Each structure stands twice: as C-alpha cells, then as structure tokens.
Amino acid sequence: PLRLWDAVLQLFKVSNHDDPALVGDIWQTIARTAIDHDGGDSAADGEAGGLMAVASRVARLGRRLYPSPAAFPVALVARILVDLARERPLEYAPGFVCNTLVQASVPHWAAFEALNALYLKSVASRAQPSGGSSFDAEAAQTTADLVAREIAALATAWIECAQNAGPLAEGFDPLAESSSAGNGRPRSTGSSNNGGASRAALPLVAVDQALSQYIINATLANNAELKNELQRVQAHIRQAF
C-alpha cells in the first residue's frame, strides 16, 4: 500500500532473495507509474511522464541496485524498456533502451548480451509455425527491428566510450570474446584500476557477428532502411578497430 518499491528492491539486493515473478511485477509497476505520471515517485521528483521519466527512474535505481541479479535483472528490465518503446513510437528514439541501461551502471557488454538474447527470442517467436496470429508475428518483427536498432546505437556509443577511455592504450583486447575463465565476458589485459577501459569493454567479434545476422534478417524482411543503418554501424566498428 505504501508503494515502497525502492525499499523492497534494496532488501532483495541485500538479502540476495531471488523471486523473479515478484521482482518482475515491481519493475513493471515502477515503469508504468513513471510513464503515466500518476502522482507516484516520478511526480514527487518533479518529472513529467513518458519514456524519459522511465529512463530517469530506471537509471537512478540501477545505479543503486546493479549488479544484483535479484534486484536488477538486466534482461527483465531491458524487456520492459523495449515493450514501452514499442507502445510509444512517437516518443521513442533509438538508444532509449541501451542508454538507459548504461546510465543504470550496466556495462556495455551486459547490455549487449541482454538485448541480443531478446532479439534472438523475438526472431524465433516470429518464425514459429502455426498457433500464433499474424499480429503476434508482426509484434515479434517489430520487437526484433527495435532491438537491432538499440544494439546498433549501443555499439556506436561504445565506440565513443572506448575511444574516450583509451582502452587500447591500456592493453584492452577489443577482439576478445571471452575471459580466461570462459564466462563469455570481454577480457581486459590492462590494469583493473582502469574503470573506463573495463566498463567500455564489448566483445567486438560477437557484436560484429550479431550485426551480420541482423543485416541478413533485415534483407529477408525487405527492410532496406534498417539494413543500411546496420551496415553503417558495422562499417564504423570495422574501421575503428
């Protein structure tokens, strides 16, 4: 009744209490409250409603809760942001989802993993025969296209971040796809004190391969605009590194 969602999530973080269903409901409520500006926390903070209010709210909470998977499950939060972006196409601009995640202290590589998984799930859902309506297939395609644009924006932002942080000068290997532990996370060969380099790390090979697949899918879907956009980003990455 008191709507102390922040406090509940903080308790989940401290206790490492894993309740995906409840956490999902809480994040949905937080996002809907912010976007509708119904007099909740976003209103108290003097924010207008809409996607920008959601971005601000998620970013502030993320900086306090990440990297707790119990309180800030990146894949779940990314899915909620994507759904809201689909619902508000007039407000949406590419980068809304990935920039919100990065502002919430989510590393670029973690944002990529969550978004790429969402893209693959959307493509698989679209390809499933029977059962699903044409609306379901169209919604899956719309989601896949939006996520592809988000990853393109993420890669572009990462290049700028990486160049500003100077990870190459610190020994960062931009082509590393996994760490020495084999956990799929990018590897930095530089100093662990170089926060900019480690935070900017992104597995370039995986991103390049993902973009290639997105380009193929955009071509098959006759989406020339998306195809050209993805090709520009891929060329930028290959030129930069």
Coordinates of C-alpha atoms in Angstrom, one line a residue:
P1 CA 0.0 0.0 0.0
L2 CA 2.9 2.4 0.7
R3 CA 4.4 1.6 -2.7
L4 CA 7.9 1.4 -1.2
W5 CA 9.2 -0.4 -4.3
D6 CA 12.7 1.0 -4.0
A7 CA 13.0 -0.3 -0.5
V8 CA 11.7 -3.8 -1.5
L9 CA 14.3 -4.0 -4.3
Q10 CA 17.0 -2.8 -1.9
L11 CA 16.0 -5.6 0.5
F12 CA 16.2 -8.1 -2.3
K13 CA 19.7 -6.9 -3.2
V14 CA 21.0 -7.0 0.4
S15 CA 19.4 -10.5 1.1
N16 CA 20.0 -11.8 -2.4
H17 CA 16.5 -13.0 -2.3
D18 CA 15.5 -14.5 -5.7
D19 CA 11.8 -14.0 -6.6
P20 CA 11.7 -13.3 -10.4
A21 CA 7.9 -13.1 -10.5
L22 CA 7.6 -10.5 -7.7
V23 CA 10.6 -8.5 -9.0
G24 CA 9.1 -8.5 -12.5
D25 CA 5.8 -7.1 -11.1
I26 CA 7.7 -4.5 -9.1
W27 CA 9.7 -3.3 -12.1
Q28 CA 6.5 -3.2 -14.3
T29 CA 4.8 -1.1 -11.6
I30 CA 7.8 1.3 -11.3
A31 CA 7.9 1.7 -15.1
R32 CA 4.1 2.2 -15.5
T33 CA 4.0 4.6 -12.7
A34 CA 6.7 6.7 -14.2
I35 CA 5.4 6.6 -17.7
D36 CA 1.8 7.5 -16.7
H37 CA 2.9 10.2 -14.2
D38 CA 0.0 9.2 -11.9
G39 CA 1.3 11.0 -8.8
G40 CA 3.8 8.4 -7.9
D41 CA 7.5 8.8 -7.3
S42 CA 8.2 10.4 -10.7
A43 CA 5.7 13.2 -9.8
A44 CA 7.3 13.7 -6.5
D45 CA 10.6 14.2 -8.2
G46 CA 9.1 16.8 -10.5
E47 CA 9.4 14.7 -13.6
A48 CA 7.0 14.6 -16.5
G49 CA 5.7 11.2 -17.6
G50 CA 6.7 9.3 -20.7
L51 CA 9.8 7.4 -21.8
M52 CA 12.2 10.0 -20.4
A53 CA 10.7 9.7 -17.0
V54 CA 11.1 5.9 -17.2
A55 CA 14.7 6.3 -18.3
S56 CA 15.5 8.6 -15.4
R57 CA 13.8 6.4 -12.9
V58 CA 15.4 3.2 -14.1
A59 CA 18.9 4.8 -14.3
R60 CA 18.7 6.1 -10.7
L61 CA 17.6 2.8 -9.3
G62 CA 20.1 0.8 -11.4
R63 CA 23.0 2.8 -10.0
R64 CA 21.9 1.6 -6.6
L65 CA 20.9 -1.9 -7.4
Y66 CA 23.2 -3.2 -10.2
P67 CA 24.9 -5.7 -10.4
S68 CA 22.4 -7.6 -8.2
P69 CA 20.5 -10.1 -10.4
A70 CA 17.9 -10.4 -7.7
A71 CA 17.0 -6.7 -7.6
F72 CA 18.1 -5.6 -11.1
P73 CA 17.7 -8.4 -13.6
V74 CA 19.1 -6.8 -16.7
A75 CA 17.2 -9.0 -19.2
L76 CA 13.9 -8.3 -17.5
V77 CA 14.5 -4.5 -17.3
A78 CA 15.6 -4.5 -20.9
R79 CA 12.4 -6.3 -22.0
I80 CA 10.2 -3.8 -20.1
L81 CA 12.0 -0.9 -21.7
V82 CA 11.6 -2.4 -25.2
D83 CA 7.9 -3.1 -24.6
L84 CA 7.4 0.5 -23.5
A85 CA 9.3 1.8 -26.5
R86 CA 7.1 -0.3 -28.8
E87 CA 4.0 1.2 -27.2
R88 CA 5.1 4.8 -27.6
P89 CA 6.6 5.0 -31.1
L90 CA 6.2 8.8 -31.3
E91 CA 8.3 9.3 -28.2
Y92 CA 10.9 6.6 -28.9
A93 CA 14.3 7.3 -30.4
P94 CA 17.0 4.7 -31.0
G95 CA 19.2 4.4 -28.0
F96 CA 16.5 4.8 -25.4
V97 CA 16.9 1.3 -24.1
C98 CA 20.7 0.9 -24.3
N99 CA 21.4 4.4 -23.0
T100 CA 19.1 3.8 -20.0
L101 CA 20.8 0.6 -19.2
V102 CA 24.3 2.1 -19.4
Q103 CA 23.2 5.1 -17.3
A104 CA 22.0 2.5 -14.8
S105 CA 25.6 1.3 -14.5
V106 CA 25.1 -1.8 -16.7
P107 CA 28.3 -2.4 -18.7
H108 CA 28.0 -2.3 -22.4
W109 CA 28.8 -6.0 -22.8
A110 CA 26.0 -6.9 -20.3
A111 CA 23.5 -4.6 -22.2
F112 CA 24.6 -6.3 -25.4
E113 CA 24.0 -9.8 -24.0
A114 CA 20.5 -9.0 -22.8
L115 CA 19.5 -7.2 -26.0
N116 CA 20.9 -9.9 -28.3
A117 CA 19.1 -12.6 -26.4
L118 CA 15.9 -10.6 -26.7
Y119 CA 16.5 -10.2 -30.4
L120 CA 17.1 -13.9 -30.9
K121 CA 14.0 -14.8 -28.9
S122 CA 11.9 -12.4 -31.0
V123 CA 13.2 -13.8 -34.3
A124 CA 12.5 -17.4 -33.0
S125 CA 9.0 -16.4 -32.0
R126 CA 8.3 -14.8 -35.4
A127 CA 9.5 -18.0 -37.1
Q128 CA 7.4 -20.4 -35.1
P129 CA 4.7 -22.0 -37.3
S130 CA 1.0 -22.1 -36.5
G131 CA -0.6 -21.2 -33.3
G132 CA 0.5 -17.6 -33.4
S133 CA -1.6 -14.9 -35.1
S134 CA -0.4 -12.5 -37.8
F135 CA -0.4 -9.9 -35.1
D136 CA 2.0 -12.0 -33.0
A137 CA 4.3 -12.3 -35.9
E138 CA 4.2 -8.6 -36.6
A139 CA 4.8 -7.8 -33.0
A140 CA 7.8 -10.1 -32.9
Q141 CA 9.2 -8.5 -36.1
T142 CA 8.7 -5.0 -34.6
T143 CA 10.5 -6.0 -31.4
A144 CA 13.4 -7.6 -33.4
D145 CA 13.8 -4.5 -35.5
L146 CA 13.7 -2.2 -32.5
V147 CA 16.2 -4.3 -30.6
A148 CA 18.5 -4.3 -33.7
R149 CA 18.4 -0.5 -33.7
E150 CA 19.2 -0.5 -30.0
I151 CA 22.3 -2.7 -30.4
A152 CA 23.4 -0.5 -33.3
A153 CA 23.1 2.5 -31.0
L154 CA 24.8 0.6 -28.2
A155 CA 27.8 -0.3 -30.5
T156 CA 28.1 3.3 -31.7
A157 CA 28.0 4.6 -28.1
W158 CA 30.5 2.0 -27.0
I159 CA 33.0 3.1 -29.7
E160 CA 32.8 6.6 -28.5
C161 CA 33.2 5.5 -24.9
A162 CA 36.1 3.1 -25.7
Q163 CA 37.9 5.8 -27.7
N164 CA 37.5 8.4 -24.9
A165 CA 38.6 5.9 -22.2
G166 CA 41.6 4.8 -24.3
P167 CA 41.2 1.0 -23.6
L168 CA 43.6 0.1 -26.4
A169 CA 46.3 2.2 -24.9
E170 CA 45.8 0.3 -21.6
G171 CA 46.1 -3.1 -23.2
F172 CA 42.4 -3.9 -23.8
D173 CA 41.9 -6.6 -26.4
P174 CA 38.8 -5.5 -28.4
L175 CA 38.6 -8.8 -30.2
A176 CA 38.4 -10.9 -27.1
E177 CA 35.1 -12.8 -26.9
S178 CA 35.6 -14.4 -23.5
S179 CA 37.6 -14.0 -20.4
S180 CA 40.3 -16.5 -19.2
A181 CA 37.5 -18.1 -17.1
G182 CA 35.5 -18.8 -20.2
N183 CA 32.4 -17.0 -19.0
G184 CA 31.6 -15.2 -22.2
R185 CA 32.5 -11.7 -20.8
P186 CA 35.1 -9.5 -22.5
R187 CA 38.6 -9.6 -21.3
S188 CA 40.8 -6.7 -20.4
T189 CA 44.5 -7.2 -20.3
G190 CA 45.1 -3.8 -18.7
S191 CA 45.0 -2.6 -15.2
S192 CA 41.9 -3.4 -13.1
N193 CA 42.0 0.1 -11.9
N194 CA 41.2 1.4 -15.3
G195 CA 37.5 1.7 -14.8
G196 CA 36.9 3.4 -18.2
A197 CA 38.5 0.5 -20.1
S198 CA 36.8 -2.3 -18.2
R199 CA 33.4 -0.5 -18.3
A200 CA 33.8 0.2 -22.1
A201 CA 34.6 -3.4 -22.9
L202 CA 32.5 -5.1 -25.5
P203 CA 33.1 -8.3 -27.4
L204 CA 33.7 -7.0 -30.9
V205 CA 33.6 -10.3 -32.7
A206 CA 30.3 -11.2 -31.1
V207 CA 28.8 -7.8 -31.9
D208 CA 30.1 -7.9 -35.5
Q209 CA 28.6 -11.4 -36.0
A210 CA 25.3 -10.3 -34.5
L211 CA 25.2 -7.3 -36.8
S212 CA 25.8 -9.5 -39.8
Q213 CA 22.9 -11.7 -38.8
Y214 CA 20.7 -8.7 -38.2
I215 CA 21.6 -7.4 -41.7
I216 CA 20.6 -10.8 -43.2
N217 CA 17.3 -10.8 -41.4
A218 CA 16.6 -7.1 -42.4
T219 CA 17.3 -8.0 -46.0
L220 CA 15.0 -11.0 -45.9
A221 CA 12.3 -8.8 -44.4
N222 CA 12.8 -6.2 -47.1
N223 CA 13.7 -3.6 -44.5
A224 CA 16.2 -1.5 -46.5
E225 CA 16.3 1.3 -44.0
L226 CA 17.3 -0.9 -41.1
K227 CA 19.7 -2.9 -43.3
N228 CA 21.5 0.3 -44.4
E229 CA 21.6 1.6 -40.8
L230 CA 23.1 -1.7 -39.5
Q231 CA 25.7 -1.8 -42.3
R232 CA 26.8 1.7 -41.5
V233 CA 27.4 0.8 -37.9
Q234 CA 29.2 -2.4 -38.8
A235 CA 31.5 -0.5 -41.2
H236 CA 32.1 2.0 -38.4
I237 CA 33.2 -0.7 -36.0
R238 CA 35.4 -2.4 -38.5
Q239 CA 37.0 0.9 -39.4
A240 CA 37.6 1.9 -35.8
F241 CA 39.2 -1.4 -34.8

